[in-house]
PDB file of C-alpha atoms in Angstrom:
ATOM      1  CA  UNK K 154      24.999 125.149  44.201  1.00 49.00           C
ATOM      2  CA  UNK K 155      24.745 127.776  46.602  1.00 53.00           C
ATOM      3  CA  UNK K 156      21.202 126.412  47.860  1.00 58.00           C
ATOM      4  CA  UNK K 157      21.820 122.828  47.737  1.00 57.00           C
ATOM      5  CA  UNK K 158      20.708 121.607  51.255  1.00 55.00           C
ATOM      6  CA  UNK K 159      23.166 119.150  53.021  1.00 51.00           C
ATOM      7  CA  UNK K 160      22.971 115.584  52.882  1.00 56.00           C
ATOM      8  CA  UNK K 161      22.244 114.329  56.469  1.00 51.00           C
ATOM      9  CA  UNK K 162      23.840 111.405  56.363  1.00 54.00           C
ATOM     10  CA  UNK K 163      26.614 113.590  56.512  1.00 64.00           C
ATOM     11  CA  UNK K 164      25.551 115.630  60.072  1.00 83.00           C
ATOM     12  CA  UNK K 165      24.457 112.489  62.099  1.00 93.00           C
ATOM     13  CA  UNK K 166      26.412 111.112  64.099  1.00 93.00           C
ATOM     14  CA  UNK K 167      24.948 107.873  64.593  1.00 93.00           C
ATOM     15  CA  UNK K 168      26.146 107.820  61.035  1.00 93.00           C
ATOM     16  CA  UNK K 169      29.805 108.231  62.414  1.00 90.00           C
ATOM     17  CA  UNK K 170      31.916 104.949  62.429  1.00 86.00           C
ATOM     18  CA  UNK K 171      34.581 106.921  64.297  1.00 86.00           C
ATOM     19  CA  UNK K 172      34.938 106.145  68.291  1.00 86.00           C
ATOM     20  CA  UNK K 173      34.766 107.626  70.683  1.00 89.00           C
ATOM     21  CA  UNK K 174      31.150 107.464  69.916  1.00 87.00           C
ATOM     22  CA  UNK K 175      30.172 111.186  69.664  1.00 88.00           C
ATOM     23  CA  UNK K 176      26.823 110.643  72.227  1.00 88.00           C
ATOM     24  CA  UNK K 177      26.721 114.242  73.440  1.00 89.00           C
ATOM     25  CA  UNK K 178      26.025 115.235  70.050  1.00 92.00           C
ATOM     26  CA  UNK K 179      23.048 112.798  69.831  1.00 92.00           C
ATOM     27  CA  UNK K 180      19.230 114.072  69.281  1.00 94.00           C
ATOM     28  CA  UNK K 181      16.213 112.756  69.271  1.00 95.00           C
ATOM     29  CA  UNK K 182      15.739 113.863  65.195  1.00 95.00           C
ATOM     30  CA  UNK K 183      18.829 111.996  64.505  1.00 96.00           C
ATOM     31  CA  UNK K 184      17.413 108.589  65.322  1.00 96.00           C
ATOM     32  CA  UNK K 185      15.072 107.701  62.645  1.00 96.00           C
ATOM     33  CA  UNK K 186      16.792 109.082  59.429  1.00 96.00           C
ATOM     34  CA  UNK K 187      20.441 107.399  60.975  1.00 96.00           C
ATOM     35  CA  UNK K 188      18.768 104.285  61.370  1.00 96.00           C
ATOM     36  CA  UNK K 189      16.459 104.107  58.166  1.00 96.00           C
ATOM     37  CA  UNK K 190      20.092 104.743  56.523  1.00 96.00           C
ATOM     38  CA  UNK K 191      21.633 102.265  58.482  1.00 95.00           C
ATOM     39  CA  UNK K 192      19.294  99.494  57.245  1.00 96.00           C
ATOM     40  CA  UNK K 193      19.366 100.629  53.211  1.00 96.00           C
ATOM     41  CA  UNK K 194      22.850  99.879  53.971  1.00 95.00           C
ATOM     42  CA  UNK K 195      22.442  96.634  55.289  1.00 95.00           C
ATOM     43  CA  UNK K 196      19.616  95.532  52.951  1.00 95.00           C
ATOM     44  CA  UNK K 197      22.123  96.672  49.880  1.00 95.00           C
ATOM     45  CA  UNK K 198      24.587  94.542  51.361  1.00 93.00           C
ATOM     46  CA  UNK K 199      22.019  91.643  51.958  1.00 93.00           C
ATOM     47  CA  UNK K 200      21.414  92.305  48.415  1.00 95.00           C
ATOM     48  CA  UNK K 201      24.909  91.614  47.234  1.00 95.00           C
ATOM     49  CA  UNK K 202      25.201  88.656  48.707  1.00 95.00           C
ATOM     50  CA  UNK K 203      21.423  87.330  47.787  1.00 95.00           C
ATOM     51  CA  UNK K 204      23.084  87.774  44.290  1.00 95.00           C
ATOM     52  CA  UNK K 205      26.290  86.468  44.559  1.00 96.00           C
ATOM     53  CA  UNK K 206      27.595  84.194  42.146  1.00 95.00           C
ATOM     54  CA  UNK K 207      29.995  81.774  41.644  1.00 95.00           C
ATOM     55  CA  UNK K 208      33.361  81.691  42.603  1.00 94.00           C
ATOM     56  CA  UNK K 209      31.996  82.625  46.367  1.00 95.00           C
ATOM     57  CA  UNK K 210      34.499  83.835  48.407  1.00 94.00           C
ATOM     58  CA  UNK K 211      34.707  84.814  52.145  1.00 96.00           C
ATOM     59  CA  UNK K 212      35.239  88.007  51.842  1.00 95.00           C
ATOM     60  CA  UNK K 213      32.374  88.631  49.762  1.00 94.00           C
ATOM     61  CA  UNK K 214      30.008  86.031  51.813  1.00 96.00           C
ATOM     62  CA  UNK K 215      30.472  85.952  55.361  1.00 96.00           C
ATOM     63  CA  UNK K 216      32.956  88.864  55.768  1.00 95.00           C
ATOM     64  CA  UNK K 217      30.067  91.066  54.346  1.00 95.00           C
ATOM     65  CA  UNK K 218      27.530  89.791  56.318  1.00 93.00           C
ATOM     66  CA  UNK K 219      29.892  90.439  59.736  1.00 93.00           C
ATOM     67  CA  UNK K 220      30.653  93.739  58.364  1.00 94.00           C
ATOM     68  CA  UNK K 221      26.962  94.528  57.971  1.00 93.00           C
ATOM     69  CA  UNK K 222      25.586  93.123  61.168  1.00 93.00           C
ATOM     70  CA  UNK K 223      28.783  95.309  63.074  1.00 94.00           C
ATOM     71  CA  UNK K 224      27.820  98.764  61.540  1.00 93.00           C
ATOM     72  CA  UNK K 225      24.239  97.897  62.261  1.00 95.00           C
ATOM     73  CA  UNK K 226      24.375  97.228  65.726  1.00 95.00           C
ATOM     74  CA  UNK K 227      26.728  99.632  66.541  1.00 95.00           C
ATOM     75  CA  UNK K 228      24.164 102.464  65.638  1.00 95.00           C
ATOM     76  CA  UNK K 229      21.422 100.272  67.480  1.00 96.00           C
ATOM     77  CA  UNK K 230      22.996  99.316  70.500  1.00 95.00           C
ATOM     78  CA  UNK K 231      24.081 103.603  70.789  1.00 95.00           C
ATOM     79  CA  UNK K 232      20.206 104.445  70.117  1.00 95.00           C
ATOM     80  CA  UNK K 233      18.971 101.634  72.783  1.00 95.00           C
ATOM     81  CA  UNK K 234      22.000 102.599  75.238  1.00 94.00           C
ATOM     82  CA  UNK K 235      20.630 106.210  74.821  1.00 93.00           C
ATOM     83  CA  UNK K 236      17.249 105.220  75.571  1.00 93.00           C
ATOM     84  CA  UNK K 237      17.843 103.417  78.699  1.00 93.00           C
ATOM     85  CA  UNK K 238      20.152 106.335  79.913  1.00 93.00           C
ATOM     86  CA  UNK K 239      18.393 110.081  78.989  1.00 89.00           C
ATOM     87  CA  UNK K 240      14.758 108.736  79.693  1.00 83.00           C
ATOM     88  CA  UNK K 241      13.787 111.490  76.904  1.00 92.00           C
ATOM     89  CA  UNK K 242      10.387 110.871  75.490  1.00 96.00           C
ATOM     90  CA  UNK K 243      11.515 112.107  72.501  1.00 96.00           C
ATOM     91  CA  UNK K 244      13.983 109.650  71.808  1.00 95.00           C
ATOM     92  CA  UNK K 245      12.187 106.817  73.249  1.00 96.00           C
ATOM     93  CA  UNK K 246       9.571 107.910  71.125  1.00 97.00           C
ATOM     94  CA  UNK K 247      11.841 107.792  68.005  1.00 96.00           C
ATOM     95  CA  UNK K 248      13.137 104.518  68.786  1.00 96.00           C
ATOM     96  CA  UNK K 249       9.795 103.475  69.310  1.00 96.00           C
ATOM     97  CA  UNK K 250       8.913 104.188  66.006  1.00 97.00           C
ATOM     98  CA  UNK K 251      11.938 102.505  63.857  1.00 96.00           C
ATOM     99  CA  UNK K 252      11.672  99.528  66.331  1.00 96.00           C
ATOM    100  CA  UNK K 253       9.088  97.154  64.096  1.00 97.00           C
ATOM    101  CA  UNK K 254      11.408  98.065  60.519  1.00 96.00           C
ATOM    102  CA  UNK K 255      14.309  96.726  62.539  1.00 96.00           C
ATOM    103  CA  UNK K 256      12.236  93.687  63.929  1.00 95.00           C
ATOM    104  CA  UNK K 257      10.960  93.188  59.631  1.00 96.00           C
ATOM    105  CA  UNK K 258      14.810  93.250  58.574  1.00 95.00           C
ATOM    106  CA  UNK K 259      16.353  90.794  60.741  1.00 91.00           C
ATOM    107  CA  UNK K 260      13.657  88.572  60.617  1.00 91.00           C
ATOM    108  CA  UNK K 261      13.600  88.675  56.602  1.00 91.00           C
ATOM    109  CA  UNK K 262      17.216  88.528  56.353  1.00 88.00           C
ATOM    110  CA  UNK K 263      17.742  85.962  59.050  1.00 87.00           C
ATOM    111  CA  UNK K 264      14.999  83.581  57.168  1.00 91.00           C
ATOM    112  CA  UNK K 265      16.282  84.717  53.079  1.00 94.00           C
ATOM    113  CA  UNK K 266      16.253  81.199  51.253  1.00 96.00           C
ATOM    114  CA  UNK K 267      18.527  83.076  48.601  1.00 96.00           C
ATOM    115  CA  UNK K 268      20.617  84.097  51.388  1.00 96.00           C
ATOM    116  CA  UNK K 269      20.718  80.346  52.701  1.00 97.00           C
ATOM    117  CA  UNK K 270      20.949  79.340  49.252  1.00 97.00           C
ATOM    118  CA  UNK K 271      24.354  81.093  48.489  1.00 97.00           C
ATOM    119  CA  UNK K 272      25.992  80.301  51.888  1.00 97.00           C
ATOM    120  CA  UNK K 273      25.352  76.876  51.198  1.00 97.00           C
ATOM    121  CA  UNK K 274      26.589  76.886  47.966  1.00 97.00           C
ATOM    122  CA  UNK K 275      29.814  78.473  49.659  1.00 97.00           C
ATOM    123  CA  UNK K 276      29.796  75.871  52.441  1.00 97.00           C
ATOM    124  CA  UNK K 277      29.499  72.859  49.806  1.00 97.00           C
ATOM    125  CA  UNK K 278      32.737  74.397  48.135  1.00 95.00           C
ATOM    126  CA  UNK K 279      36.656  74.039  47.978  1.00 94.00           C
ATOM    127  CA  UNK K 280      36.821  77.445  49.849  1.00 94.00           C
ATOM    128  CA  UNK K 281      35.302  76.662  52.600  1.00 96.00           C
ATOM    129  CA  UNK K 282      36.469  73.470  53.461  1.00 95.00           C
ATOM    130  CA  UNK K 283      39.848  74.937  54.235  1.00 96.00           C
ATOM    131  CA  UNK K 284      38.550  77.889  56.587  1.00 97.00           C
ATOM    132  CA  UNK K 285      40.289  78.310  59.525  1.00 97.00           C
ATOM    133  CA  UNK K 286      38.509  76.988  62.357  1.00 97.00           C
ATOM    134  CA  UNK K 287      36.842  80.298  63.982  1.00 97.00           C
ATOM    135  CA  UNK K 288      35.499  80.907  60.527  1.00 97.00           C
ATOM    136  CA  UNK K 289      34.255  77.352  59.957  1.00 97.00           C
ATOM    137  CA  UNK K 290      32.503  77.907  63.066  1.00 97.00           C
ATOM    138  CA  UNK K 291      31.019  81.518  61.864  1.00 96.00           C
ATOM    139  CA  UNK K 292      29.950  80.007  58.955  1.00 97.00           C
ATOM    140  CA  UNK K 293      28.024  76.827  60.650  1.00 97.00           C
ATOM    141  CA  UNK K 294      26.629  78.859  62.962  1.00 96.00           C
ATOM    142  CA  UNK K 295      25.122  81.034  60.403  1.00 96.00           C
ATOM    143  CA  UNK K 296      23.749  78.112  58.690  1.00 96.00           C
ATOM    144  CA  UNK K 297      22.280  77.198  61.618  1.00 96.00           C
ATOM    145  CA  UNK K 298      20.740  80.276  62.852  1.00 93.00           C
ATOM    146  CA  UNK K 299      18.868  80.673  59.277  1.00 92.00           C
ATOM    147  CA  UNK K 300      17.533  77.115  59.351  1.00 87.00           C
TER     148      UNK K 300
END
């Protein structure tokens, strides 16, 4: 289609898992759609594991969750470094903006009973109980933090 407009997920680099992290190339217009796409992301991921079902495995579970949480706060931390660093109204203005829907999602997906529900039902199991230390210790501090 010859006037098919292109995706911008595709142009913005916040959007860019690549490193080094491509900061010249960041605007202020790139800071609400990257991070309103970053968080569908991580909300279809909480999703996925709010429906998990038996046999729960790592992977799926807790490996999702850290794989979530990284790209998230990779495109955060870059937007808050940025803020602190150009002192561009524009930007802080942006960030200003998407601040209280980041605030909404952690706090919902740190305090998700389904969430809780699942890795619990994970912990309680034969999988678990042979994890490797570091990830026993990911897992119970997970637990813990959504208490």
């Amino acid at each position: 289609m010859p006037n098919a407009k292109p995706d911008p997920t595709a142009v913005n680099p916040l959007l860019d898992d690549g490193f080094p992290i491509r900061f010249s190339d960041l605007r202020p217009e790139h800071v609400e759609p990257g991070l309103r796409v970053a968080l569908v992301r991580a909300e279809e991921a909480f999703s996925a594991i709010r429906d998990a079902e038996p046999p729960y495995r790592w992977d799926d579970l807790l490996g999702a969750m850290d794989r979530v949480e990284t790209r998230l706060s990779r495109v955060v931390n870059t937007v808050s470094h940025l803020n602190n660093v150009r002192q561009d109204p524009e930007l802080r203005a942006a960030w200003s903006r998407i601040l209280p829907e980041l605030a909404a999602f952690e706090a919902r997906w740190k305090s998700d009973p389904a969430v809780y529900a699942v890795l619990s039902a994970y912990a309680a199991g034969d999988d678990a109980a042979v994890l490797p230390p570091e990830r026993a210790r990911f897992l119970a501090l997970t637990l813990d933090a959504m208490r």
